Amino acid sequence: MLSFEVLGMGSKPRILAAVLGLGLLAGCQVQPLYGTMDGQKQSISVSVAQSRVEQVVRNELVLGFGGEQQNTAYSLDLKVTSDNTGTLPDGVDNDFTAARTSVTADYVLKSTSTGEIVKSGSRFVDAQQDLPSQKFAQERAKLDAENRAARQVAALVRADLVAALSR
């Protein structure tokens, strides 16, 4: 008795699909994202920050790339700007206003050996905030919104760079 006869008539398509699925999975490959590939180290140095918000973005990128490294394969020139706008006029009770913090990151990734531009672009993120009537709470809300937006824009830049380096 054949094994197909034991399993029943409906099992042939399932077995065939499983064999084809395993064949397709065999073509997949896994590579280290920031490890050694083809003997070349895929490391990135990030330019020095000029503002507090740019420092937050830089720190997120450096930590995402595995920390500060010497003799990197790529250099990232990063320019970050932030702006607090969109404050609504005070309401009847003068308790809260609303504002928007925008963080924009312009970046250029270059190969350190050739100077060739590998990837360049710009990313921005808006963070909403409510501003209470107390001055200290307003300043803290602005800082928190800048930090949130900076971390999010760093994640977008990092995703762009990962995609560019994986090609």
Coordinates of N, CA, C and O in Angstrom, one line a residue:
M1 N 0.8 -1.2 0.0 CA 0.0 0.0 0.0 C 0.9 1.2 0.0 O 1.8 1.4 0.8
L2 N 0.6 2.2 -0.9 CA 1.4 3.4 -1.0 C 1.0 4.4 0.2 O -0.1 4.3 0.7
S3 N 1.9 5.3 0.5 CA 1.7 6.2 1.6 C 0.6 7.2 1.3 O -0.1 7.6 2.2
F4 N 0.4 7.5 0.0 CA -0.7 8.3 -0.4 C -2.1 7.7 -0.1 O -3.0 8.4 0.2
E5 N -2.1 6.4 -0.3 CA -3.4 5.7 -0.1 C -3.7 5.7 1.4 O -4.9 5.7 1.8
V6 N -2.7 5.6 2.3 CA -3.0 5.7 3.7 C -3.5 7.1 4.1 O -4.4 7.2 4.9
L7 N -2.9 8.1 3.6 CA -3.3 9.5 3.9 C -4.6 9.9 3.3 O -5.3 10.8 3.8
G8 N -5.0 9.3 2.2 CA -6.3 9.6 1.6 C -6.1 10.4 0.4 O -5.0 10.9 0.1
M9 N -7.1 10.6 -0.5 CA -7.0 11.2 -1.7 C -6.8 12.7 -1.6 O -6.2 13.3 -2.5
G10 N -7.3 13.4 -0.6 CA -7.2 14.8 -0.5 C -5.8 15.3 0.0 O -5.6 16.5 0.1
S11 N -4.9 14.4 0.3 CA -3.6 14.8 0.9 C -2.6 15.0 -0.2 O -1.6 15.7 0.1
K12 N -2.8 14.6 -1.4 CA -1.8 14.8 -2.5 C -1.6 16.3 -2.7 O -0.4 16.7 -2.8
P13 N -2.6 17.1 -2.9 CA -2.4 18.5 -3.1 C -1.6 19.2 -1.9 O -0.8 20.1 -2.1
R14 N -2.0 18.7 -0.7 CA -1.3 19.3 0.5 C 0.1 19.0 0.5 O 1.0 19.8 0.8
I15 N 0.5 17.8 0.2 CA 1.9 17.3 0.2 C 2.7 18.1 -0.9 O 3.8 18.6 -0.7
L16 N 2.0 18.2 -2.0 CA 2.7 18.9 -3.2 C 2.9 20.3 -2.8 O 4.0 20.9 -3.1
A17 N 1.9 21.0 -2.2 CA 2.1 22.4 -1.8 C 3.2 22.5 -0.7 O 3.9 23.5 -0.7
A18 N 3.3 21.6 0.2 CA 4.3 21.7 1.3 C 5.7 21.5 0.6 O 6.6 22.3 1.0
V19 N 5.8 20.6 -0.3 CA 7.1 20.5 -1.0 C 7.5 21.7 -1.8 O 8.6 22.2 -1.7
L20 N 6.5 22.3 -2.5 CA 6.8 23.5 -3.2 C 7.1 24.7 -2.3 O 8.0 25.5 -2.6
G21 N 6.4 24.8 -1.2 CA 6.7 25.8 -0.2 C 8.1 25.7 0.4 O 8.8 26.7 0.6
L22 N 8.5 24.5 0.7 CA 9.9 24.3 1.2 C 10.9 24.7 0.1 O 12.0 25.2 0.4
G23 N 10.6 24.4 -1.1 CA 11.5 24.8 -2.2 C 11.7 26.3 -2.3 O 12.7 26.8 -2.6
L24 N 10.6 27.0 -2.2 CA 10.6 28.4 -2.2 C 11.4 29.0 -1.0 O 12.1 30.0 -1.2
L25 N 11.2 28.5 0.1 CA 11.9 28.9 1.3 C 13.4 28.7 1.2 O 14.2 29.4 1.8
A26 N 13.8 27.7 0.5 CA 15.2 27.4 0.3 C 16.0 28.5 -0.4 O 17.2 28.7 -0.2
G27 N 15.2 29.3 -1.2 CA 15.9 30.4 -1.9 C 16.1 31.6 -1.1 O 16.8 32.6 -1.5
C28 N 15.5 31.7 0.1 CA 15.6 32.8 1.0 C 17.0 32.8 1.6 O 17.6 31.8 1.8
Q29 N 17.5 34.0 1.9 CA 18.8 34.1 2.6 C 18.8 35.1 3.7 O 18.0 36.1 3.6
V30 N 19.6 34.9 4.7 CA 19.7 35.8 5.8 C 21.1 36.4 5.8 O 22.1 35.7 5.7
Q31 N 21.1 37.8 6.0 CA 22.4 38.4 6.0 C 22.5 39.3 7.3 O 21.5 39.8 7.7
P32 N 23.7 39.5 7.8 CA 23.8 40.4 9.0 C 23.5 41.8 8.5 O 24.0 42.3 7.5
L33 N 22.7 42.6 9.3 CA 22.4 43.9 8.9 C 23.6 44.9 9.0 O 23.8 45.7 8.1
Y34 N 24.3 44.8 10.1 CA 25.5 45.7 10.3 C 26.7 44.9 10.6 O 27.6 45.4 11.2
G35 N 26.7 43.6 10.2 CA 27.9 42.8 10.5 C 28.8 42.8 9.3 O 28.9 43.8 8.5
T36 N 29.6 41.8 9.2 CA 30.6 41.7 8.1 C 29.9 41.1 6.9 O 29.3 40.0 7.0
M37 N 30.0 41.7 5.8 CA 29.5 41.2 4.5 C 30.5 41.2 3.5 O 31.1 42.3 3.2
D38 N 30.9 40.1 2.9 CA 31.9 40.0 1.9 C 33.2 40.7 2.3 O 33.9 41.4 1.6
G39 N 33.6 40.6 3.6 CA 34.8 41.1 4.1 C 34.9 42.6 4.4 O 35.8 43.1 4.8
Q40 N 33.8 43.3 4.1 CA 33.8 44.7 4.3 C 32.8 45.0 5.4 O 31.7 44.6 5.5
K41 N 33.3 45.9 6.3 CA 32.5 46.2 7.5 C 31.5 47.3 7.1 O 31.9 48.3 6.5
Q42 N 30.2 47.1 7.4 CA 29.2 48.0 7.1 C 28.9 49.0 8.3 O 27.9 48.9 8.9
S43 N 29.8 49.9 8.5 CA 29.7 50.8 9.7 C 29.5 52.2 9.2 O 30.0 52.6 8.1
I44 N 28.8 53.0 10.0 CA 28.5 54.4 9.6 C 28.9 55.3 10.8 O 28.6 55.1 11.9
S45 N 29.6 56.4 10.4 CA 29.9 57.4 11.3 C 29.0 58.6 11.1 O 28.7 58.9 9.9
V46 N 28.5 59.2 12.2 CA 27.5 60.3 12.0 C 28.1 61.6 12.4 O 28.9 61.7 13.4
S47 N 27.8 62.6 11.7 CA 28.4 63.9 11.9 C 28.1 64.5 13.3 O 27.1 64.1 13.9
V48 N 28.9 65.5 13.7 CA 28.7 66.1 15.0 C 27.4 66.9 15.0 O 27.2 67.6 14.0
A49 N 26.7 66.9 16.1 CA 25.4 67.6 16.2 C 25.7 69.1 16.5 O 26.6 69.4 17.3
Q50 N 24.8 69.9 16.0 CA 24.9 71.4 16.3 C 23.8 71.9 17.2 O 23.8 73.1 17.5
S51 N 22.8 71.1 17.5 CA 21.7 71.5 18.4 C 21.3 70.4 19.3 O 21.7 69.2 19.1
R52 N 20.4 70.7 20.3 CA 20.0 69.6 21.2 C 19.1 68.6 20.5 O 19.3 67.4 20.7
V53 N 18.2 69.0 19.6 CA 17.4 68.1 18.9 C 18.2 67.3 17.9 O 18.0 66.0 17.8
E54 N 19.2 67.9 17.3 CA 20.1 67.1 16.4 C 20.9 66.1 17.2 O 21.1 65.0 16.7
Q55 N 21.2 66.4 18.4 CA 21.9 65.5 19.2 C 21.1 64.3 19.6 O 21.6 63.1 19.6
V56 N 19.8 64.5 19.8 CA 18.9 63.4 20.1 C 18.8 62.4 18.9 O 18.9 61.2 19.0
V57 N 18.6 63.0 17.7 CA 18.6 62.2 16.4 C 19.9 61.5 16.2 O 19.9 60.3 15.9
R58 N 21.0 62.2 16.4 CA 22.3 61.6 16.3 C 22.5 60.4 17.2 O 23.0 59.3 16.8
N59 N 22.2 60.6 18.5 CA 22.3 59.5 19.5 C 21.5 58.3 19.1 O 22.0 57.2 19.2
E60 N 20.3 58.5 18.6 CA 19.4 57.4 18.2 C 20.1 56.6 17.1 O 20.0 55.4 17.0
L61 N 20.6 57.4 16.1 CA 21.2 56.7 15.0 C 22.5 56.0 15.3 O 22.7 54.8 14.9
V62 N 23.3 56.6 16.2 CA 24.6 56.0 16.6 C 24.3 54.7 17.3 O 24.9 53.6 17.1
L63 N 23.3 54.8 18.3 CA 23.0 53.5 19.0 C 22.4 52.5 18.1 O 22.6 51.3 18.3
G64 N 21.6 52.9 17.1 CA 21.0 52.0 16.2 C 22.0 51.3 15.3 O 21.8 50.2 14.8
F65 N 23.1 52.0 15.0 CA 24.2 51.4 14.2 C 25.2 50.7 15.0 O 26.3 50.3 14.4
G66 N 25.0 50.5 16.3 CA 26.0 49.7 17.1 C 27.0 50.5 17.8 O 28.0 50.0 18.2
G67 N 26.8 51.8 17.9 CA 27.8 52.6 18.7 C 28.8 53.3 17.8 O 28.9 53.1 16.6
E68 N 29.6 54.2 18.4 CA 30.7 54.9 17.7 C 31.8 53.9 17.3 O 32.1 53.0 18.1
Q69 N 32.2 54.0 16.1 CA 33.2 53.1 15.5 C 34.3 53.9 14.8 O 34.1 54.9 14.3
Q70 N 35.5 53.3 14.8 CA 36.6 53.9 14.0 C 36.7 53.3 12.6 O 36.3 52.1 12.4
N71 N 37.3 54.0 11.7 CA 37.5 53.5 10.3 C 36.2 52.9 9.7 O 36.1 51.8 9.4
T72 N 35.2 53.8 9.6 CA 33.9 53.3 9.1 C 33.9 53.3 7.6 O 34.7 54.0 6.9
A73 N 33.0 52.5 7.1 CA 32.9 52.4 5.6 C 32.1 53.5 5.0 O 32.2 53.8 3.9
Y74 N 31.2 54.1 5.9 CA 30.3 55.2 5.4 C 30.3 56.4 6.4 O 30.5 56.2 7.6
S75 N 30.1 57.6 5.9 CA 29.9 58.7 6.7 C 28.5 59.3 6.4 O 28.1 59.4 5.3
L76 N 27.8 59.8 7.5 CA 26.5 60.3 7.4 C 26.6 61.8 7.8 O 26.9 62.1 8.9
D77 N 26.3 62.7 6.8 CA 26.2 64.1 7.1 C 24.7 64.4 7.5 O 23.9 64.2 6.6
L78 N 24.5 64.9 8.7 CA 23.1 65.0 9.2 C 22.9 66.5 9.6 O 23.7 67.1 10.3
K79 N 21.8 67.0 9.1 CA 21.3 68.4 9.5 C 19.9 68.3 10.0 O 19.0 67.8 9.2
V80 N 19.7 68.7 11.2 CA 18.3 68.5 11.8 C 17.8 69.9 12.2 O 18.6 70.7 12.9
T81 N 16.6 70.2 11.9 CA 16.0 71.5 12.3 C 14.7 71.1 13.0 O 14.0 70.1 12.7
S82 N 14.3 72.0 14.0 CA 13.0 71.8 14.7 C 12.3 73.1 14.8 O 12.9 74.2 14.8
D83 N 11.0 73.1 14.8 CA 10.2 74.3 14.8 C 8.9 74.0 15.6 O 8.2 73.0 15.4
N84 N 8.5 74.9 16.5 CA 7.3 74.8 17.3 C 6.3 75.9 16.7 O 6.6 77.1 16.7
T85 N 5.2 75.4 16.1 CA 4.3 76.2 15.5 C 2.8 75.8 15.8 O 2.6 74.7 16.4
G86 N 1.9 76.5 15.2 CA 0.5 76.1 15.3 C -0.1 76.3 16.6 O -1.1 75.6 16.9
T87 N 0.4 77.2 17.4 CA -0.3 77.4 18.7 C -1.6 78.0 18.5 O -1.8 79.0 17.9
L88 N -2.6 77.3 19.1 CA -4.0 77.8 19.0 C -4.2 79.0 20.0 O -3.6 79.0 21.1
P89 N -5.1 79.9 19.7 CA -5.3 81.0 20.7 C -5.9 80.5 21.9 O -6.6 79.4 21.9
D90 N -5.6 81.1 23.0 CA -6.2 80.7 24.3 C -7.7 80.6 24.3 O -8.3 81.4 23.7
G91 N -8.2 79.6 25.0 CA -9.6 79.5 25.1 C -10.3 80.4 26.1 O -9.6 81.3 26.6
V92 N -11.5 80.2 26.4 CA -12.3 81.0 27.3 C -11.7 81.0 28.7 O -11.5 82.0 29.4
D93 N -11.2 79.8 29.1 CA -10.7 79.6 30.5 C -9.2 79.8 30.6 O -8.6 79.7 31.6
N94 N -8.5 80.0 29.4 CA -7.1 80.2 29.4 C -6.3 79.1 30.0 O -5.2 79.3 30.6
D95 N -6.8 77.8 30.0 CA -6.1 76.7 30.6 C -5.1 76.1 29.6 O -4.0 75.9 30.0
F96 N -5.5 75.7 28.4 CA -4.7 75.0 27.5 C -4.6 75.6 26.1 O -5.6 76.3 25.7
T97 N -3.5 75.4 25.5 CA -3.4 75.7 24.0 C -2.8 74.5 23.4 O -2.3 73.6 24.1
A98 N -2.9 74.4 22.1 CA -2.3 73.3 21.4 C -1.2 73.8 20.5 O -1.3 74.9 20.0
A99 N -0.2 72.9 20.3 CA 0.9 73.3 19.4 C 1.4 72.1 18.6 O 1.0 70.9 19.0
R100 N 2.2 72.3 17.6 CA 2.8 71.3 16.9 C 4.3 71.5 16.8 O 4.7 72.6 16.5
T101 N 5.1 70.5 17.0 CA 6.5 70.5 16.9 C 6.9 69.7 15.7 O 6.5 68.5 15.5
S102 N 7.6 70.3 14.8 CA 8.1 69.6 13.5 C 9.6 69.5 13.6 O 10.3 70.4 13.9
V103 N 10.1 68.3 13.3 CA 11.5 68.0 13.3 C 11.8 67.4 11.9 O 11.2 66.5 11.4
T104 N 12.8 68.1 11.2 CA 13.2 67.7 9.9 C 14.6 67.3 9.9 O 15.5 68.0 10.4
A105 N 14.9 66.2 9.2 CA 16.3 65.7 9.1 C 16.7 65.6 7.6 O 16.0 64.8 6.9
D106 N 17.7 66.3 7.2 CA 18.3 66.2 5.9 C 19.6 65.4 6.0 O 20.4 65.7 6.9
Y107 N 19.8 64.4 5.2 CA 21.0 63.6 5.4 C 21.6 63.2 4.0 O 20.9 63.1 3.0
V108 N 22.9 62.9 4.1 CA 23.7 62.5 2.9 C 24.6 61.4 3.4 O 25.4 61.6 4.3
L109 N 24.5 60.2 2.9 CA 25.3 59.0 3.2 C 26.4 58.9 2.1 O 26.0 58.7 0.9
K110 N 27.6 58.9 2.5 CA 28.7 58.8 1.5 C 29.6 57.6 1.9 O 29.8 57.3 3.0
S111 N 30.2 57.1 0.9 CA 31.2 56.0 1.1 C 32.5 56.8 1.5 O 32.9 57.7 0.8
T112 N 33.2 56.3 2.5 CA 34.4 57.0 3.0 C 35.6 56.7 2.0 O 36.5 57.5 1.9
S113 N 35.5 55.6 1.4 CA 36.7 55.2 0.5 C 36.6 55.9 -0.8 O 37.7 56.4 -1.3
T114 N 35.4 56.1 -1.4 CA 35.3 56.8 -2.7 C 34.7 58.2 -2.7 O 34.9 58.9 -3.7
G115 N 34.1 58.5 -1.6 CA 33.4 59.8 -1.5 C 32.1 59.8 -2.3 O 31.4 60.9 -2.4
E116 N 31.7 58.7 -2.9 CA 30.5 58.6 -3.7 C 29.2 58.7 -2.7 O 29.2 58.1 -1.7
I117 N 28.2 59.4 -3.2 CA 27.0 59.5 -2.4 C 26.2 58.2 -2.6 O 25.8 57.9 -3.8
V118 N 25.9 57.6 -1.5 CA 25.1 56.3 -1.6 C 23.6 56.6 -1.5 O 22.8 56.0 -2.2
K119 N 23.3 57.5 -0.6 CA 21.8 57.8 -0.4 C 21.8 59.2 0.2 O 22.6 59.6 1.0
S120 N 20.8 60.0 -0.2 CA 20.5 61.3 0.4 C 19.0 61.4 0.4 O 18.3 60.8 -0.3
G121 N 18.5 62.2 1.4 CA 17.1 62.4 1.5 C 16.8 63.3 2.6 O 17.6 63.9 3.3
S122 N 15.5 63.5 2.9 CA 14.9 64.3 3.9 C 13.7 63.6 4.5 O 12.9 63.1 3.8
R123 N 13.6 63.6 5.8 CA 12.5 63.1 6.5 C 12.0 64.1 7.6 O 12.8 64.8 8.1
F124 N 10.7 64.1 7.8 CA 10.2 65.0 8.9 C 9.1 64.3 9.6 O 8.4 63.3 9.1
V125 N 8.9 64.7 10.9 CA 7.9 64.2 11.8 C 7.3 65.3 12.5 O 8.0 66.2 12.9
D126 N 5.9 65.3 12.7 CA 5.2 66.3 13.5 C 4.8 65.6 14.8 O 4.4 64.5 14.8
A127 N 4.9 66.3 15.9 CA 4.5 65.8 17.2 C 3.5 66.9 17.8 O 3.8 68.0 17.8
Q128 N 2.3 66.4 18.2 CA 1.3 67.3 18.7 C 1.5 67.5 20.2 O 2.0 66.5 20.9
Q129 N 1.1 68.6 20.8 CA 1.3 68.8 22.2 C 0.2 69.7 22.7 O -0.3 70.6 22.0
D130 N -0.2 69.5 24.0 CA -1.1 70.4 24.7 C -0.2 71.2 25.7 O 0.6 70.6 26.4
L131 N -0.5 72.5 25.7 CA 0.3 73.4 26.6 C -0.5 73.9 27.7 O -1.5 74.7 27.5
P132 N -0.3 73.5 28.9 CA -1.0 74.0 30.1 C -0.6 75.5 30.3 O 0.3 76.0 29.7
S133 N -1.3 76.1 31.3 CA -1.1 77.5 31.6 C 0.2 77.8 32.4 O 0.8 78.9 32.4
Q134 N 0.8 76.8 33.0 CA 2.1 76.9 33.8 C 3.3 77.0 32.8 O 3.4 76.1 31.9
K135 N 4.1 77.9 33.0 CA 5.3 78.1 32.1 C 6.2 76.9 32.1 O 6.7 76.5 31.0
F136 N 6.5 76.3 33.3 CA 7.4 75.2 33.3 C 6.8 74.0 32.6 O 7.5 73.3 31.9
A137 N 5.5 73.8 32.8 CA 4.9 72.7 32.1 C 4.8 72.9 30.6 O 4.9 71.9 29.8
Q138 N 4.7 74.1 30.2 CA 4.8 74.4 28.7 C 6.2 74.0 28.2 O 6.3 73.4 27.1
E139 N 7.2 74.4 28.9 CA 8.6 74.1 28.4 C 8.8 72.6 28.4 O 9.5 72.1 27.5
R140 N 8.3 71.9 29.4 CA 8.5 70.5 29.5 C 7.8 69.8 28.3 O 8.3 68.8 27.7
A141 N 6.6 70.3 28.0 CA 5.8 69.7 26.9 C 6.5 69.9 25.6 O 6.5 69.0 24.7
K142 N 7.1 71.1 25.4 CA 7.8 71.3 24.2 C 9.0 70.4 24.0 O 9.3 69.8 23.0
L143 N 9.8 70.2 25.1 CA 10.9 69.3 25.1 C 10.5 67.9 24.8 O 11.1 67.1 24.1
D144 N 9.4 67.4 25.5 CA 8.9 66.1 25.2 C 8.5 65.9 23.8 O 8.7 64.8 23.2
A145 N 7.8 66.9 23.2 CA 7.4 66.8 21.8 C 8.6 66.7 20.9 O 8.6 65.9 19.9
E146 N 9.6 67.5 21.2 CA 10.8 67.5 20.3 C 11.5 66.2 20.4 O 12.0 65.6 19.4
N147 N 11.6 65.6 21.6 CA 12.2 64.3 21.8 C 11.5 63.2 21.1 O 12.1 62.3 20.4
R148 N 10.1 63.2 21.2 CA 9.3 62.2 20.5 C 9.5 62.3 19.0 O 9.8 61.3 18.3
A149 N 9.5 63.5 18.4 CA 9.6 63.7 17.0 C 11.1 63.3 16.6 O 11.2 62.7 15.5
A150 N 12.1 63.7 17.4 CA 13.5 63.4 17.0 C 13.7 61.9 17.0 O 14.4 61.4 16.0
R151 N 13.1 61.1 17.9 CA 13.3 59.7 17.9 C 12.6 59.1 16.7 O 13.1 58.1 16.1
Q152 N 11.4 59.6 16.3 CA 10.7 59.0 15.2 C 11.4 59.4 13.9 O 11.5 58.5 13.0
V153 N 11.9 60.6 13.7 CA 12.6 60.9 12.5 C 13.9 60.1 12.4 O 14.3 59.7 11.3
A154 N 14.6 59.8 13.5 CA 15.8 59.0 13.5 C 15.4 57.6 13.0 O 16.2 57.0 12.2
A155 N 14.3 57.1 13.4 CA 13.9 55.7 13.0 C 13.6 55.7 11.5 O 14.0 54.7 10.8
L156 N 13.0 56.8 10.9 CA 12.8 56.9 9.5 C 14.1 57.0 8.7 O 14.3 56.3 7.7
V157 N 15.0 57.8 9.2 CA 16.3 57.9 8.5 C 17.1 56.6 8.6 O 17.6 56.1 7.6
R158 N 17.0 55.9 9.7 CA 17.7 54.6 9.8 C 17.1 53.6 8.9 O 17.8 52.8 8.2
A159 N 15.8 53.6 8.7 CA 15.1 52.7 7.8 C 15.6 53.0 6.3 O 15.8 52.0 5.6
D160 N 15.7 54.2 6.0 CA 16.1 54.6 4.7 C 17.6 54.1 4.4 O 17.9 53.5 3.3
L161 N 18.4 54.3 5.4 CA 19.8 53.9 5.2 C 20.0 52.4 5.2 O 20.8 51.8 4.4
V162 N 19.2 51.7 6.0 CA 19.2 50.2 6.0 C 18.8 49.7 4.6 O 19.4 48.8 4.0
A163 N 17.8 50.3 4.0 CA 17.3 49.9 2.7 C 18.4 50.2 1.7 O 18.6 49.3 0.8
A164 N 19.1 51.3 1.7 CA 20.1 51.6 0.8 C 21.3 50.7 0.9 O 21.9 50.3 -0.1
L165 N 21.7 50.3 2.1 CA 22.8 49.5 2.3 C 22.6 48.0 2.0 O 23.5 47.3 1.8
S166 N 21.3 47.6 2.0 CA 21.0 46.2 1.8 C 21.0 45.9 0.3 O 21.0 44.7 -0.1
R167 N 21.1 46.9 -0.6 CA 21.1 46.6 -2.0 C 22.5 46.2 -2.5 O 23.5 46.4 -2.0

